[in-house]
Amino acid sequence: MNERLKKIYRIIGRNSLVSDNFLAIYRIYLGFHLGYFAIFQTPKHLGSLPNSFFQPSIFSIAQFFDNFPNPIFFLCCQIILFTCSFLIILGFYCKISFLFSSCILVMLNSLIFSLGKIDHNIMFLFLIFIFTFLDSENEYSLKPSLKFNRNNFFCGILALVLSFGLFTAGFEKALNWIDFDLNTSGVLSWHLQNYYINDRTNLLASYFPLIPPILMEIVDYTAAIFEISALAFLIKGKKTWNYYLILLSVFHLLNTVFLNISFTAHIYVIGFWLLSHLKTKPLIILLTLIFFLTLFKSYMNELYINLLLWSIIVFSGIIKLKRDKLNLGGI
């Protein structure tokens, strides 16, 4: 049994592995992204909020605080996070910098969630954490740190965690949405709540209720089964895993168009694989474009930027599949 599990995990590691060159470039990109967060998105405003707003959940790290910390605390987090991002870009003590960054991000997000709203960005936080163990400083680095030589293992861990997260989301949908009743629709209920309560009325949101009930029922079942099946695609082969990630990107793109829900944090996680086929120069150009589009979110409609970002990921994934087919790459 243990040998069979080891064999399965070796397959998962092989199917999710990316090149050292890509890891190095993506490390630098994440460093810039962390620097952007440190400068513009550190939640310093929390330090000035009334204590009555502080309502952390039971299992939150924020439970270690009596209330929102002093603004000086957030300033210290900002300085540490920016310093870590600078070291990551230079390739200097990358692993420890990623570890500190992930710890600070988890703590800051726990404090943000204490206001009552929870965002779906756990996979991005885990991506930052997993770079603590990846040998991403083999290239473009001033001081390579200790090598684990287990990139396939930790890329596999990232893919497994993503698959498990999708499974948990799909399993809950399956329990509630697969009811063989045309008079009910899980995704339509989700849409209407967001449309009328959260004012998510952009793009094609107003046309979504026009879908016939039978197609709406198919959407319910397809969404649930699709999310549950991530691990099967991962184990089947590298090519099928890439197919799944492209479909997942299309799924998120459609969510953006019809439900106005972007799951922005998943762009960087799925891009970890669907951008990995690019050569150095086009990869740098594309990541630079993605980075500047992220900057423009503050000045333009975020939804349209996310739509463009998902379109880029889908397009890159399609090119990857075509290239793998020409090179007989895949399973």
Coordinates of C-alpha atoms in Angstrom, one line a residue:
M1 CA 0.0 0.0 0.0
N2 CA 2.8 2.4 0.9
E3 CA 4.6 1.6 -2.3
R4 CA 1.5 2.3 -4.3
L5 CA 1.0 5.7 -2.6
K6 CA 4.7 6.5 -3.2
K7 CA 4.2 5.7 -6.9
I8 CA 1.1 7.9 -7.1
Y9 CA 2.9 10.7 -5.5
R10 CA 5.9 10.4 -7.8
I11 CA 3.5 10.7 -10.7
I12 CA 1.9 13.8 -9.1
G13 CA 5.3 15.3 -8.6
R14 CA 6.3 14.6 -12.2
N15 CA 3.1 16.0 -13.6
S16 CA 3.3 19.2 -11.6
L17 CA 7.0 20.0 -11.9
V18 CA 8.2 23.2 -13.6
S19 CA 11.7 24.1 -14.7
D20 CA 14.4 25.8 -12.6
N21 CA 14.5 28.8 -15.0
F22 CA 10.8 29.3 -14.7
L23 CA 11.0 29.1 -10.9
A24 CA 13.7 31.7 -10.8
I25 CA 11.8 34.2 -12.9
Y26 CA 8.5 33.5 -11.1
R27 CA 10.3 34.1 -7.8
I28 CA 11.3 37.5 -9.0
Y29 CA 7.8 38.2 -10.1
L30 CA 6.4 37.2 -6.7
G31 CA 9.0 39.4 -5.1
F32 CA 7.7 42.5 -7.0
H33 CA 4.1 41.4 -6.1
L34 CA 5.0 41.2 -2.4
G35 CA 6.7 44.6 -2.7
Y36 CA 3.5 46.1 -4.2
F37 CA 1.4 44.6 -1.4
A38 CA 3.8 46.0 1.2
I39 CA 3.7 49.5 -0.2
F40 CA 0.1 49.8 -1.2
Q41 CA -2.0 47.1 0.5
T42 CA -0.7 46.7 4.0
P43 CA -3.9 47.2 6.1
K44 CA -2.5 50.0 8.3
H45 CA -6.0 51.5 8.6
L46 CA -7.0 48.6 10.9
G47 CA -4.9 50.1 13.6
S48 CA -7.3 53.1 13.8
L49 CA -10.6 51.2 13.9
P50 CA -12.7 50.9 17.0
N51 CA -12.2 47.7 19.0
S52 CA -15.9 46.9 18.6
F53 CA -15.1 46.0 14.9
F54 CA -12.7 43.3 16.0
Q55 CA -14.6 40.0 15.7
P56 CA -12.1 37.2 14.8
S57 CA -13.4 33.7 14.1
I58 CA -12.7 31.0 16.7
F59 CA -9.8 29.4 14.9
S60 CA -8.2 32.6 13.6
I61 CA -4.6 33.6 14.5
A62 CA -6.2 37.0 15.3
Q63 CA -7.4 35.3 18.5
F64 CA -4.0 36.0 19.9
F65 CA -4.8 39.7 19.9
D66 CA -7.2 41.5 22.2
N67 CA -8.1 44.0 19.5
F68 CA -6.6 45.5 16.4
P69 CA -2.9 46.2 16.9
N70 CA -1.4 49.7 17.1
P71 CA -0.6 51.3 13.7
I72 CA 3.1 50.9 14.5
F73 CA 2.6 47.1 14.4
F74 CA 1.4 47.4 10.8
L75 CA 4.3 49.7 9.9
C76 CA 6.7 47.1 11.2
C77 CA 5.0 44.4 9.1
Q78 CA 5.2 46.7 6.1
I79 CA 8.9 47.2 6.5
I80 CA 9.6 43.5 7.1
L81 CA 7.5 42.5 4.1
F82 CA 9.1 45.1 1.8
T83 CA 12.6 44.0 3.0
C84 CA 11.7 40.3 2.3
S85 CA 10.4 41.2 -1.2
F86 CA 13.7 43.1 -2.0
L87 CA 15.8 40.1 -0.9
I88 CA 13.6 37.7 -2.9
I89 CA 14.1 39.8 -6.1
L90 CA 17.8 39.9 -5.6
G91 CA 18.0 36.2 -4.8
F92 CA 19.4 36.7 -1.3
Y93 CA 18.2 34.4 1.5
C94 CA 15.1 33.7 -0.6
K95 CA 13.8 30.7 1.4
I96 CA 13.8 32.5 4.8
S97 CA 12.4 35.6 3.1
F98 CA 9.5 33.6 1.7
L99 CA 8.9 32.0 5.1
F100 CA 8.7 35.4 6.8
S101 CA 6.5 36.8 4.1
S102 CA 4.0 34.0 4.3
C103 CA 3.8 34.2 8.1
I104 CA 3.2 38.0 7.9
L105 CA 0.6 37.6 5.2
V106 CA -1.3 35.0 7.1
M107 CA -1.3 37.2 10.2
L108 CA -2.4 40.3 8.3
N109 CA -5.1 38.4 6.5
S110 CA -6.4 37.0 9.8
L111 CA -6.7 40.6 11.1
I112 CA -8.4 41.7 7.9
F113 CA -10.9 38.8 8.2
S114 CA -11.7 39.9 11.8
L115 CA -13.9 42.5 10.2
G116 CA -16.2 39.7 9.1
K117 CA -15.4 39.3 5.4
I118 CA -13.3 36.4 4.2
D119 CA -11.7 36.4 0.7
H120 CA -10.6 33.3 -1.2
N121 CA -6.9 34.0 -1.3
I122 CA -5.6 31.1 0.8
M123 CA -4.0 29.5 -2.3
F124 CA -1.9 32.5 -3.0
L125 CA -0.7 32.5 0.6
F126 CA 0.2 28.8 0.2
L127 CA 2.0 29.6 -3.0
I128 CA 4.2 32.1 -1.2
F129 CA 4.8 29.5 1.6
I130 CA 5.7 26.7 -0.8
F131 CA 8.4 28.8 -2.3
T132 CA 10.1 28.5 1.1
F133 CA 11.1 24.9 0.0
L134 CA 11.5 25.3 -3.7
D135 CA 15.0 25.8 -5.1
S136 CA 14.0 29.0 -7.0
E137 CA 17.3 30.7 -6.6
N138 CA 19.3 28.4 -8.8
E139 CA 19.3 31.2 -11.4
Y140 CA 19.3 35.0 -11.3
S141 CA 20.4 35.0 -7.7
L142 CA 23.1 36.8 -5.8
K143 CA 23.4 34.2 -3.0
P144 CA 21.9 30.8 -3.6
S145 CA 20.7 29.3 -0.3
L146 CA 20.6 25.7 0.9
K147 CA 19.2 23.4 -1.8
F148 CA 16.6 20.8 -1.0
N149 CA 16.6 19.2 -4.5
R150 CA 13.0 18.3 -4.0
N151 CA 11.2 20.6 -6.4
N152 CA 9.1 17.8 -7.8
F153 CA 7.9 16.9 -4.2
F154 CA 6.9 20.5 -3.3
C155 CA 5.4 21.3 -6.7
G156 CA 3.3 18.1 -6.1
I157 CA 2.3 19.4 -2.6
L158 CA 1.1 22.7 -4.2
A159 CA -0.9 20.8 -6.9
L160 CA -2.4 18.5 -4.2
V161 CA -3.5 21.4 -2.0
L162 CA -5.1 23.1 -5.0
S163 CA -6.9 19.8 -5.9
F164 CA -8.0 19.3 -2.3
G165 CA -9.3 22.9 -2.1
L166 CA -11.3 22.4 -5.3
F167 CA -12.6 19.0 -4.0
T168 CA -13.9 20.6 -0.8
A169 CA -15.7 23.4 -2.8
G170 CA -17.1 20.9 -5.3
F171 CA -18.2 18.4 -2.6
E172 CA -20.3 21.0 -0.9
K173 CA -21.9 22.0 -4.2
A174 CA -22.6 18.4 -5.0
L175 CA -24.5 17.9 -1.7
N176 CA -26.7 20.9 -2.3
W177 CA -26.9 21.4 -6.1
I178 CA -27.3 17.9 -7.5
D179 CA -30.9 17.4 -6.6
F180 CA -32.5 16.5 -9.9
D181 CA -35.0 19.3 -9.5
L182 CA -35.5 21.8 -12.3
N183 CA -37.3 24.1 -9.9
T184 CA -34.1 24.9 -8.0
S185 CA -30.7 26.0 -9.0
G186 CA -27.7 26.5 -6.9
V187 CA -25.7 28.7 -9.2
L188 CA -28.8 30.8 -10.0
S189 CA -29.4 31.3 -6.3
W190 CA -25.8 32.3 -5.9
H191 CA -26.1 34.7 -8.8
L192 CA -29.3 36.4 -7.6
Q193 CA -27.9 37.0 -4.1
N194 CA -24.8 38.6 -5.5
Y195 CA -26.8 40.6 -8.1
Y196 CA -29.4 42.2 -5.8
I197 CA -27.5 42.2 -2.4
N198 CA -23.9 42.8 -3.4
D199 CA -24.6 44.8 -6.6
R200 CA -22.6 42.6 -8.9
T201 CA -24.4 43.8 -12.0
N202 CA -21.5 44.3 -14.5
L203 CA -20.6 42.6 -17.7
L204 CA -23.1 39.9 -18.6
A205 CA -24.6 39.4 -15.2
S206 CA -28.0 40.7 -16.2
Y207 CA -28.3 38.0 -18.9
F208 CA -27.5 35.0 -16.7
P209 CA -31.1 34.4 -15.4
L210 CA -32.2 34.1 -19.1
I211 CA -30.5 30.7 -19.3
P212 CA -33.2 27.9 -19.6
P213 CA -33.8 25.8 -16.4
I214 CA -32.5 22.6 -18.0
L215 CA -29.2 24.3 -18.9
M216 CA -29.0 25.9 -15.5
E217 CA -29.3 22.4 -14.0
I218 CA -26.5 21.1 -16.2
V219 CA -24.4 24.0 -15.0
D220 CA -25.0 23.0 -11.4
Y221 CA -23.9 19.4 -12.0
T222 CA -21.0 20.3 -14.2
A223 CA -19.5 22.8 -11.7
A224 CA -19.7 20.4 -8.8
I225 CA -18.3 17.4 -10.7
F226 CA -15.6 19.4 -12.3
E227 CA -14.3 20.7 -9.0
I228 CA -14.4 17.3 -7.4
S229 CA -12.4 15.7 -10.3
A230 CA -9.2 17.8 -10.0
L231 CA -7.1 15.0 -8.4
A232 CA -8.1 12.5 -11.1
F233 CA -6.8 14.9 -13.8
L234 CA -3.6 15.5 -11.8
I235 CA -2.8 11.8 -11.4
K236 CA -3.8 10.9 -15.0
G237 CA -0.9 12.9 -16.6
K238 CA 0.8 16.2 -17.2
K239 CA -1.2 16.8 -20.3
T240 CA -4.5 16.1 -18.6
W241 CA -3.5 18.3 -15.7
N242 CA -2.8 21.2 -18.1
Y243 CA -6.2 20.5 -19.8
Y244 CA -7.8 20.8 -16.4
L245 CA -6.1 24.0 -15.5
I246 CA -7.2 25.6 -18.7
L247 CA -10.8 24.5 -18.1
L248 CA -10.4 25.9 -14.6
S249 CA -9.3 29.2 -16.0
V250 CA -12.2 29.3 -18.4
F251 CA -14.5 28.4 -15.4
H252 CA -13.1 31.4 -13.5
L253 CA -13.4 33.6 -16.6
L254 CA -17.1 32.7 -16.9
N255 CA -17.5 33.4 -13.2
T256 CA -16.1 36.9 -13.8
V257 CA -18.3 37.5 -16.8
F258 CA -21.6 36.2 -15.4
L259 CA -21.3 36.3 -11.6
N260 CA -18.7 39.1 -11.3
I261 CA -16.6 36.8 -9.0
S262 CA -13.0 36.7 -10.1
F263 CA -11.0 34.6 -7.6
T264 CA -8.1 36.9 -8.4
A265 CA -5.6 35.1 -6.1
H266 CA -6.0 31.9 -8.2
I267 CA -4.6 33.7 -11.3
Y268 CA -1.1 33.5 -9.8
V269 CA -1.4 29.9 -8.7
I270 CA -2.8 28.5 -12.0
G271 CA -0.3 30.7 -13.8
F272 CA 2.4 28.9 -12.0
W273 CA 1.8 26.0 -14.4
L274 CA 0.2 27.5 -17.4
L275 CA 2.9 30.1 -17.9
S276 CA 5.8 27.6 -17.3
H277 CA 6.2 26.7 -21.0
L278 CA 7.3 30.2 -22.0
K279 CA 10.9 31.0 -22.8
T280 CA 12.7 33.6 -20.8
K281 CA 12.0 36.7 -22.8
P282 CA 8.3 36.2 -23.5
L283 CA 7.8 35.1 -19.9
I284 CA 9.4 38.2 -18.5
I285 CA 7.3 40.4 -20.9
L286 CA 4.0 38.6 -19.9
L287 CA 4.7 38.7 -16.2
T288 CA 5.6 42.4 -16.5
L289 CA 2.2 43.0 -18.2
I290 CA 0.4 41.0 -15.5
F291 CA 2.2 43.0 -12.8
F292 CA 1.3 46.4 -14.3
L293 CA -2.3 45.3 -14.9
T294 CA -2.4 44.5 -11.2
L295 CA -1.2 48.0 -10.4
F296 CA -3.9 49.5 -12.6
K297 CA -6.6 47.8 -10.5
S298 CA -6.5 50.7 -8.2
Y299 CA -7.4 53.2 -10.9
M300 CA -9.8 51.2 -13.2
N301 CA -12.7 48.8 -12.8
E302 CA -11.1 45.8 -11.1
L303 CA -13.5 43.4 -12.8
Y304 CA -12.3 44.3 -16.3
I305 CA -8.7 43.9 -15.3
N306 CA -9.4 40.5 -13.9
L307 CA -11.2 39.5 -17.0
L308 CA -8.2 40.4 -19.0
L309 CA -5.8 38.6 -16.7
W310 CA -7.9 35.4 -16.9
S311 CA -8.0 35.7 -20.7
I312 CA -4.1 35.9 -20.7
I313 CA -3.9 32.7 -18.6
V314 CA -6.3 30.8 -20.8
F315 CA -4.5 31.9 -24.0
S316 CA -1.1 30.9 -22.5
G317 CA -2.5 27.5 -21.5
I318 CA -3.8 26.9 -25.0
I319 CA -0.4 27.7 -26.5
K320 CA 1.2 25.4 -23.9
L321 CA -1.1 22.5 -25.1
K322 CA -0.3 23.1 -28.7
R323 CA 3.4 23.2 -28.0
D324 CA 3.3 20.0 -25.9
K325 CA 1.4 18.3 -28.8
L326 CA 4.1 19.4 -31.3
N327 CA 6.8 18.2 -28.9
L328 CA 4.9 15.0 -28.1
G329 CA 4.8 16.2 -24.5
G330 CA 2.1 15.2 -22.2
I331 CA 1.0 12.1 -20.3

